XYZ file of C-alpha atoms in Angstrom:
581
model
C -49.062 10.067 20.130
C -48.385 13.798 19.838
C -45.495 13.494 22.299
C -44.097 10.632 20.222
C -44.219 12.672 16.996
C -43.067 15.997 18.389
C -40.412 14.951 20.887
C -39.395 11.275 20.995
C -39.002 10.612 17.264
C -37.218 13.957 16.572
C -34.865 13.235 19.492
C -34.008 9.738 18.209
C -33.707 11.033 14.648
C -31.531 13.920 15.782
C -29.267 11.584 17.743
C -28.987 9.324 14.677
C -28.036 12.212 12.385
C -25.629 13.557 15.011
C -23.731 10.273 15.330
C -23.757 9.620 11.581
C -22.440 13.116 10.895
C -19.738 12.668 13.509
C -18.704 9.377 11.897
C -18.573 10.887 8.374
C -16.639 13.940 9.562
C -14.210 11.830 11.602
C -13.543 9.528 8.652
C -12.774 12.463 6.366
C -10.507 14.132 8.909
C -8.644 10.901 9.609
C -8.079 10.197 5.917
C -6.871 13.741 5.269
C -4.493 13.523 8.205
C -2.937 10.468 6.559
C -0.314 8.418 8.328
C 1.828 11.355 9.451
C 0.117 11.813 12.806
C 0.017 8.096 13.542
C 3.666 7.613 12.568
C 4.589 10.498 14.872
C 2.532 8.897 17.632
C 4.464 5.643 17.265
C 7.736 7.525 17.693
C 6.597 9.503 20.727
C 9.024 9.269 23.616
C 8.297 9.019 27.327
C 7.946 12.818 27.373
C 4.351 13.227 28.550
C 4.356 16.906 27.590
C 4.753 16.118 23.896
C 2.483 13.100 24.245
C -0.277 15.277 25.712
C -0.270 17.754 22.833
C 0.081 14.991 20.265
C -2.917 13.134 21.732
C -4.961 16.335 21.811
C -3.975 17.184 18.234
C -4.848 13.772 16.807
C -8.184 13.693 18.650
C -9.028 17.162 17.349
C -8.111 15.900 13.875
C -10.297 12.781 13.978
C -12.927 14.236 16.369
C -13.287 11.047 18.381
C -11.513 10.123 21.613
C -13.032 6.630 21.395
C -11.526 6.043 17.949
C -8.198 7.392 19.188
C -8.184 5.049 22.205
C -9.038 2.053 20.018
C -6.147 3.127 17.782
C -3.874 3.178 20.844
C -5.055 -0.308 21.797
C -4.172 -1.557 18.304
C -0.738 0.096 18.355
C 0.163 -1.280 21.772
C -1.263 -4.705 20.926
C 0.877 -4.962 17.793
C 4.000 -3.784 19.602
C 4.290 -0.482 17.736
C 3.837 1.584 20.907
C 4.991 1.066 24.485
C 2.229 0.961 27.097
C 4.185 3.285 29.435
C 4.140 5.978 26.741
C 0.339 6.107 26.449
C -0.389 8.210 29.550
C 0.244 11.600 27.954
C -1.552 10.557 24.774
C -4.689 9.503 26.693
C -4.806 12.683 28.777
C -4.312 14.814 25.675
C -7.058 12.913 23.886
C -9.498 13.605 26.739
C -8.844 17.345 26.416
C -8.911 17.276 22.603
C -12.369 15.734 22.515
C -13.866 18.775 24.276
C -13.615 20.768 21.039
C -16.898 19.233 19.854
C -18.757 20.706 22.831
C -17.327 24.147 22.086
C -18.402 23.909 18.434
C -21.907 22.897 19.471
C -22.106 25.706 22.044
C -21.991 28.160 19.143
C -25.517 26.997 18.336
C -26.719 28.983 21.327
C -25.421 32.305 20.009
C -28.115 34.938 19.628
C -28.067 38.667 19.010
C -27.109 40.794 16.040
C -26.823 39.273 12.582
C -23.008 39.213 12.573
C -23.062 37.261 15.876
C -25.681 34.797 14.652
C -23.553 34.189 11.535
C -21.180 32.344 13.865
C -24.004 29.907 14.622
C -23.169 26.601 12.814
C -26.837 26.258 11.853
C -26.394 29.371 9.683
C -23.472 28.156 7.567
C -23.950 24.361 7.810
C -26.237 24.175 4.727
C -23.636 26.132 2.748
C -20.922 23.711 3.822
C -23.162 20.776 2.896
C -23.696 22.198 -0.600
C -19.957 22.793 -1.051
C -19.177 19.302 0.255
C -21.608 17.600 -2.127
C -20.229 19.639 -5.040
C -16.681 18.573 -4.139
C -17.771 14.932 -3.949
C -19.426 15.120 -7.359
C -16.933 17.178 -9.338
C -13.537 17.118 -7.603
C -10.950 14.698 -8.993
C -8.440 14.964 -6.159
C -8.954 12.473 -3.314
C -7.918 15.180 -0.821
C -10.702 17.473 -2.055
C -13.203 14.628 -1.831
C -12.096 13.991 1.766
C -12.561 17.693 2.527
C -16.024 17.438 1.011
C -16.779 14.542 3.373
C -15.735 16.693 6.323
C -18.104 19.497 5.249
C -20.992 17.068 4.703
C -20.370 15.291 8.029
C -20.270 18.591 9.923
C -23.507 19.761 8.313
C -25.280 16.476 9.168
C -23.957 16.702 12.737
C -25.346 20.234 13.158
C -28.661 19.188 11.598
C -28.898 16.372 14.140
C -28.068 18.802 16.937
C -30.856 21.149 15.767
C -33.343 18.266 15.731
C -32.384 17.308 19.294
C -32.615 20.937 20.422
C -36.043 21.400 18.815
C -37.303 18.220 20.458
C -36.347 19.698 23.830
C -38.277 22.959 23.375
C -41.489 21.556 24.834
C -39.783 18.984 27.035
C -40.991 20.835 30.144
C -44.587 19.911 29.221
C -43.917 16.174 29.417
C -45.832 14.520 32.278
C -42.743 12.722 33.590
C -40.228 15.502 33.046
C -40.403 16.799 36.610
C -39.729 13.283 37.881
C -36.797 12.981 35.477
C -35.374 16.299 36.708
C -35.792 15.134 40.287
C -33.741 12.045 39.411
C -31.009 14.196 37.877
C -30.874 16.267 41.056
C -29.245 13.227 42.613
C -25.621 13.507 41.361
C -24.967 9.767 41.726
C -28.102 8.881 39.729
C -27.233 11.432 37.035
C -23.698 10.050 36.804
C -24.928 6.459 36.430
C -27.615 7.379 33.866
C -25.067 9.254 31.739
C -22.493 6.456 32.036
C -24.915 3.738 30.946
C -26.405 5.832 28.138
C -22.963 6.739 26.746
C -21.845 3.125 27.005
C -24.864 2.006 24.984
C -24.518 4.566 22.177
C -20.675 4.565 22.441
C -20.301 8.301 21.906
C -19.520 10.814 24.636
C -19.922 13.611 22.084
C -23.546 12.577 21.497
C -24.257 12.523 25.247
C -22.679 15.955 25.680
C -24.769 17.120 22.724
C -27.981 15.977 24.439
C -26.912 17.697 27.678
C -26.331 20.889 25.694
C -29.716 20.494 24.027
C -31.291 20.217 27.492
C -29.350 23.310 28.558
C -30.651 25.196 25.516
C -34.188 24.407 26.607
C -33.398 25.735 30.071
C -34.146 22.441 31.692
C -31.079 21.689 33.831
C -28.813 23.327 36.385
C -25.050 23.183 36.940
C -25.354 20.498 39.606
C -27.310 18.325 37.161
C -25.013 18.937 34.178
C -21.710 18.218 35.964
C -22.494 14.525 36.785
C -23.919 14.051 33.289
C -20.644 15.279 31.755
C -18.595 13.106 34.116
C -20.716 10.055 33.233
C -20.162 10.712 29.523
C -16.403 10.567 30.065
C -16.667 7.254 31.912
C -19.160 5.700 29.479
C -16.986 6.420 26.451
C -14.468 3.857 27.791
C -16.865 1.083 26.707
C -15.748 1.463 23.069
C -12.117 0.866 23.990
C -13.162 -2.018 26.260
C -14.875 -3.746 23.334
C -11.887 -2.979 21.114
C -9.521 -4.659 23.605
C -11.249 -8.043 23.451
C -8.738 -10.670 22.369
C -5.691 -8.402 22.779
C -2.519 -8.889 24.802
C -1.943 -7.709 28.366
C -0.410 -4.343 27.459
C -3.314 -3.457 25.193
C -5.737 -4.304 28.003
C -3.723 -2.064 30.317
C -4.383 0.862 27.951
C -8.123 0.377 28.502
C -7.633 0.089 32.278
C -5.690 3.357 32.250
C -8.324 5.117 30.134
C -11.063 3.922 32.466
C -9.065 4.667 35.631
C -8.214 8.281 34.783
C -11.850 9.088 34.041
C -13.170 7.354 37.172
C -10.510 9.008 39.344
C -11.280 12.441 37.911
C -15.016 11.900 38.318
C -14.641 10.907 41.983
C -12.534 13.999 42.683
C -14.983 16.291 40.870
C -17.984 14.760 42.626
C -16.334 15.301 46.021
C -15.586 18.932 45.121
C -19.164 19.436 43.962
C -20.592 17.968 47.182
C -18.353 20.272 49.223
C -19.469 23.326 47.214
C -23.075 22.211 47.574
C -22.664 21.838 51.350
C -21.294 25.369 51.749
C -24.177 26.721 49.659
C -22.485 27.893 46.441
C -25.391 29.430 44.531
C -24.145 28.790 40.979
C -24.833 25.072 41.327
C -28.600 25.681 41.436
C -28.558 28.167 38.544
C -29.556 27.046 35.050
C -26.610 26.162 32.835
C -26.137 27.376 29.250
C -24.645 25.398 26.352
C -21.289 27.115 26.780
C -21.390 26.187 30.479
C -21.545 22.496 29.518
C -18.491 23.005 27.289
C -16.666 24.732 30.166
C -17.443 21.848 32.550
C -16.255 19.309 29.981
C -12.975 21.139 29.382
C -12.245 21.956 33.027
C -12.868 18.366 34.104
C -10.308 16.959 31.663
C -7.769 19.743 32.184
C -7.901 19.535 36.003
C -7.827 15.741 35.833
C -4.617 15.897 33.804
C -2.943 18.218 36.306
C -3.937 15.969 39.215
C -2.760 12.740 37.610
C 0.636 13.804 36.247
C 2.376 13.526 39.665
C 1.005 10.017 40.260
C 1.604 8.652 36.759
C 3.925 5.882 37.992
C 1.385 4.757 40.593
C -1.295 4.686 37.892
C 0.893 2.525 35.645
C 1.578 0.134 38.536
C -2.152 -0.031 39.240
C -2.856 -0.980 35.611
C -0.143 -3.643 35.767
C -1.693 -4.966 38.986
C -5.176 -5.145 37.417
C -3.763 -6.893 34.320
C -0.835 -8.913 35.730
C 1.961 -10.614 33.878
C 1.214 -14.123 32.773
C 1.708 -16.661 30.064
C -0.212 -15.509 27.056
C -0.544 -16.960 23.651
C 2.150 -15.607 21.351
C 1.287 -14.472 17.865
C 4.057 -15.184 15.416
C 2.273 -13.319 12.649
C -0.284 -10.869 13.974
C -2.046 -8.117 12.020
C -4.462 -6.087 14.115
C -7.904 -5.620 12.561
C -8.416 -2.514 14.728
C -6.135 -0.489 12.472
C -7.176 -1.987 9.125
C -9.346 0.944 8.020
C -6.580 3.384 8.960
C -4.737 2.734 5.707
C -1.418 4.527 6.436
C -1.114 2.829 9.812
C -2.088 -0.573 8.378
C 0.614 -0.246 5.691
C 3.177 0.678 8.341
C 2.177 -2.399 10.345
C 2.610 -4.588 7.242
C 6.040 -3.095 6.604
C 7.061 -3.836 10.205
C 6.074 -7.487 9.771
C 7.746 -7.613 6.345
C 10.987 -6.513 8.048
C 10.549 -9.327 10.585
C 9.983 -11.747 7.707
C 13.153 -10.488 6.005
C 15.214 -11.215 9.121
C 13.731 -14.732 9.388
C 14.564 -15.435 5.715
C 18.117 -14.150 6.218
C 18.609 -16.221 9.379
C 17.231 -19.338 7.690
C 19.663 -18.928 4.784
C 22.736 -18.316 6.943
C 21.827 -21.239 9.206
C 21.294 -23.546 6.214
C 24.666 -22.534 4.764
C 26.379 -23.264 8.086
C 25.014 -26.827 7.915
C 27.287 -27.562 4.956
C 30.286 -27.473 7.318
C 28.769 -27.879 10.785
C 25.832 -30.262 10.624
C 23.378 -30.607 13.524
C 19.854 -31.942 13.789
C 18.804 -28.935 15.904
C 19.888 -26.515 13.178
C 18.040 -28.548 10.543
C 14.834 -28.279 12.566
C 15.401 -24.559 13.075
C 15.783 -23.987 9.322
C 12.542 -25.896 8.709
C 10.749 -23.870 11.386
C 12.003 -20.580 9.943
C 10.941 -21.595 6.437
C 7.469 -22.490 7.729
C 7.346 -19.168 9.526
C 8.189 -17.221 6.344
C 5.364 -19.086 4.616
C 2.978 -17.939 7.353
C 4.194 -14.372 7.035
C 3.723 -14.478 3.284
C 0.209 -15.890 3.603
C -0.957 -13.407 6.268
C 0.727 -10.365 4.750
C -0.345 -10.985 1.165
C -3.975 -11.508 2.225
C -3.935 -8.370 4.386
C -2.209 -6.253 1.714
C -4.637 -7.351 -1.001
C -7.505 -6.280 1.275
C -5.784 -2.942 1.892
C -5.427 -2.430 -1.855
C -9.235 -2.273 -2.054
C -9.228 0.768 0.256
C -9.160 4.270 -1.195
C -5.376 4.508 -1.703
C -3.455 7.501 -2.936
C -0.531 7.060 -5.350
C 2.097 6.789 -2.607
C 0.096 4.201 -0.644
C -0.638 2.151 -3.760
C 3.077 2.068 -4.592
C 3.962 1.063 -1.013
C 1.459 -1.829 -1.087
C 2.773 -3.055 -4.459
C 6.365 -2.897 -3.215
C 5.514 -4.883 -0.082
C 3.633 -7.535 -2.066
C 6.617 -8.008 -4.394
C 9.120 -8.021 -1.516
C 7.367 -10.608 0.671
C 7.225 -12.906 -2.361
C 11.019 -12.684 -2.633
C 11.478 -13.251 1.099
C 9.312 -16.369 0.899
C 11.333 -17.713 -2.038
C 14.611 -17.031 -0.211
C 13.224 -19.129 2.654
C 12.427 -21.920 0.186
C 15.985 -21.884 -1.201
C 17.339 -21.957 2.360
C 15.357 -25.163 2.909
C 16.771 -26.581 -0.358
C 20.316 -25.894 0.871
C 19.388 -27.533 4.176
C 18.163 -30.613 2.269
C 21.481 -30.714 0.421
C 23.327 -30.646 3.742
C 21.150 -33.513 5.004
C 21.961 -35.523 1.860
C 25.686 -34.901 2.324
C 25.441 -36.091 5.922
C 23.307 -39.168 5.235
C 25.370 -40.342 2.259
C 28.651 -39.428 3.959
C 29.988 -37.712 0.862
C 32.636 -35.002 0.674
C 33.602 -32.399 -1.898
C 37.063 -32.202 -3.402
C 39.506 -29.607 -2.097
C 38.963 -27.452 -5.198
C 35.154 -27.671 -4.922
C 35.303 -26.721 -1.239
C 37.425 -23.664 -2.003
C 35.039 -22.595 -4.773
C 32.047 -23.080 -2.481
C 33.635 -20.991 0.289
C 34.150 -18.048 -2.087
C 30.644 -18.269 -3.531
C 29.116 -18.648 -0.063
C 30.856 -15.463 1.113
C 29.493 -13.571 -1.902
C 25.943 -14.885 -1.304
C 26.005 -13.946 2.372
C 27.319 -10.513 1.432
C 24.547 -9.840 -1.089
C 21.898 -11.217 1.258
C 23.016 -8.914 4.066
C 23.051 -5.865 1.782
C 19.627 -6.609 0.289
C 17.917 -7.265 3.631
C 19.528 -4.303 5.402
C 18.698 -1.929 2.539
C 15.063 -3.045 2.658
C 14.729 -2.738 6.438
C 16.441 0.677 6.555
C 14.971 1.860 3.227
C 18.550 2.590 2.189
C 18.803 3.255 -1.548
C 22.551 3.878 -1.352
C 23.172 0.411 0.084
C 20.721 -1.143 -2.392
C 22.765 0.256 -5.290
C 25.660 -2.082 -4.287
C 23.552 -5.221 -4.748
C 23.215 -5.495 -8.521
C 26.965 -5.514 -9.374
C 27.460 -8.283 -6.811
C 24.518 -10.236 -8.250
C 26.215 -10.200 -11.656
C 29.440 -11.476 -10.076
C 27.520 -14.364 -8.456
C 25.973 -15.216 -11.842
C 29.481 -15.298 -13.346
C 30.732 -17.451 -10.472
C 27.973 -19.989 -11.022
C 28.747 -20.210 -14.738
C 32.485 -20.599 -14.068
C 32.012 -23.216 -11.354
C 29.598 -25.162 -13.523
C 32.246 -25.387 -16.258
C 34.890 -26.479 -13.755
C 32.508 -29.055 -12.341
C 31.993 -30.561 -15.813
C 35.765 -30.792 -16.264
C 36.096 -32.600 -12.929
C 33.398 -35.052 -14.006
C 35.211 -35.672 -17.293
C 38.479 -36.226 -15.428
C 36.816 -38.576 -12.899
C 37.681 -36.135 -10.099
C 34.043 -36.002 -8.982
C 31.120 -38.407 -8.873
C 27.819 -37.744 -10.600
C 25.975 -38.051 -7.292
C 28.220 -35.484 -5.596
C 28.020 -33.327 -8.694
C 24.235 -33.136 -8.411
C 24.502 -31.877 -4.828
C 27.177 -29.332 -5.784
C 25.122 -28.028 -8.719
C 21.974 -27.885 -6.588
C 23.741 -25.711 -3.996
C 25.061 -23.361 -6.694
C 21.609 -23.096 -8.280
C 20.032 -22.126 -4.964
C 22.820 -19.607 -4.356
C 22.177 -18.032 -7.741
C 18.401 -17.926 -7.149
C 18.904 -16.260 -3.757
C 21.058 -13.582 -5.382
C 18.320 -13.030 -8.002
C 15.749 -12.376 -5.281
C 18.220 -10.071 -3.511
C 18.510 -8.153 -6.775
C 14.714 -7.798 -6.935
C 14.591 -6.497 -3.360
C 17.302 -3.936 -4.069
C 15.493 -2.715 -7.167
C 12.257 -2.237 -5.211
C 14.174 -0.124 -2.699
C 15.798 1.911 -5.489
C 12.366 2.425 -7.077
C 10.605 3.440 -3.843
C 9.879 6.911 -5.254
C 9.024 5.742 -8.793
C 5.528 5.693 -10.252
C 5.529 1.911 -10.709
C 7.738 -1.118 -10.152
C 9.475 -2.546 -13.238
C 12.605 -4.459 -12.207
C 13.733 -5.565 -15.679
C 13.381 -2.135 -17.266
C 15.145 -0.512 -14.332
C 18.036 -2.970 -14.449
C 18.548 -2.464 -18.186
C 18.861 1.247 -17.560
C 21.004 0.668 -14.471
C 23.516 -1.461 -16.426
C 23.792 0.934 -19.366
C 27.241 1.905 -20.631
C 26.819 5.327 -19.051
C 26.722 3.833 -15.550
C 30.458 3.793 -14.848
C 29.922 3.329 -11.112
C 28.204 0.003 -11.749
C 31.070 -1.376 -13.839
C 33.696 -0.093 -11.413
C 31.936 -1.818 -8.511
C 31.470 -4.963 -10.603
C 35.235 -5.122 -11.159
C 35.891 -4.673 -7.437
C 33.521 -7.507 -6.498
C 35.034 -9.733 -9.206
C 38.471 -9.271 -7.654
C 37.159 -9.816 -4.124
C 35.322 -13.041 -4.965
C 37.661 -14.595 -7.488
C 38.144 -18.356 -7.828
């Protein structure tokens, strides 16, 4: 019972605090980092040098190689990152995660007071107090995130102290000598560490326990090395779980992560056996906490150097393990693995919104083409595209509403609002495309034809609608405010065209130059054209207001069309001349 109270419970409690503190600190660091690092990661080229340092930097920022690898899986799975570009990122992440061991090794500092002040246990309570104060009194979200980092670090160190204290009398345990004898077998030590890390899903926690054992003077270098290697292999379990249900390239990321750690471990174990055979004395010496940190860093650094020359072979191996095959395609896929990473989740939504915009544009242009070149295949394609835009709208709106419940800053909140408004307009454009398609079907089935004058008017209006649609969609996709500014004058011209053509249509009806039935179809097409231009106007305004505090299309347009805006009226006159009837 005494052993339970003095060693087992403190060890479990310390491990719990350690992992909780790591999670809190990682969350704060990741939020403070924002989407900048992730957006840079998406743009990384095939240059493994830059990828290495980027992977190391992001892992240092979020203090979790497992979280980083799961992030990679999500990025590759959603198509935001190429699998071939993940090698440098993974190797950099493995090196970046060693920082935790170096921070913990400071806990072993002893000596004069100014040396012991470097011990995290000395200043951790101060950081905890500052962090709690920032959480309670700070108004800025950035300061609150910084407070979370301080609190998480303090909890982590407290957990480390509990684990270290529980190891002080570990030598007195009846079975400790047997346990040490087991660890003297490198293969057994490697397997124990791998399984333990896989269960708790934290290599940092395993390394922390190894350092706590080292602080108690309980293990040697030849025992610590396999334990560190096993921690690196076991941490792959998190990514393995995260890859369930993903596509082949995402699974290949996990295979690569696992392969590089297994390869490095095999090489290191062989080297250790050789050194042991020739009688290198350091292997039987007791290891200190800083020694564990050195082993952890050297393993990942040497592993990187060894694997760089055989990168292509490693990629081919991953492709062999996860071969090409027919997999289920996801027309609208939003990866839950990146949901809590708000900046990255918003970027993913924007990517899909751009896809939705292209589908809405294609549906409209295809529907318009049916008025002159009817085909059953094109009709089905328009219907499929309209259904697809509905799916995009449903998935994206649900996902964005969930994101809006996260802790968003002002920029993120504005981005979410803009996307929600925009996908609504894309969905409505798809609906109007289907209406135009229905009109084309009616023309075909009833074998009716417009007059020469009506055809000429429709050609002019169609050209204007396709022009405004192209400008609105392209300005949204490219976030081009300059192009968006050309939309509103053209929208006003299309409104004028509809009014003019409606009057001419009434005159043709009065002069018996057009039938009522044909007139309904003609008016329906014009109405859908005018509605499409309205939605294009909305999209352009959202792009023009991308840096504003809030979206207000009507207020913005009133200001935009003021008498002082000479550019607007000049462009309006130019479009009026271009699309005259």
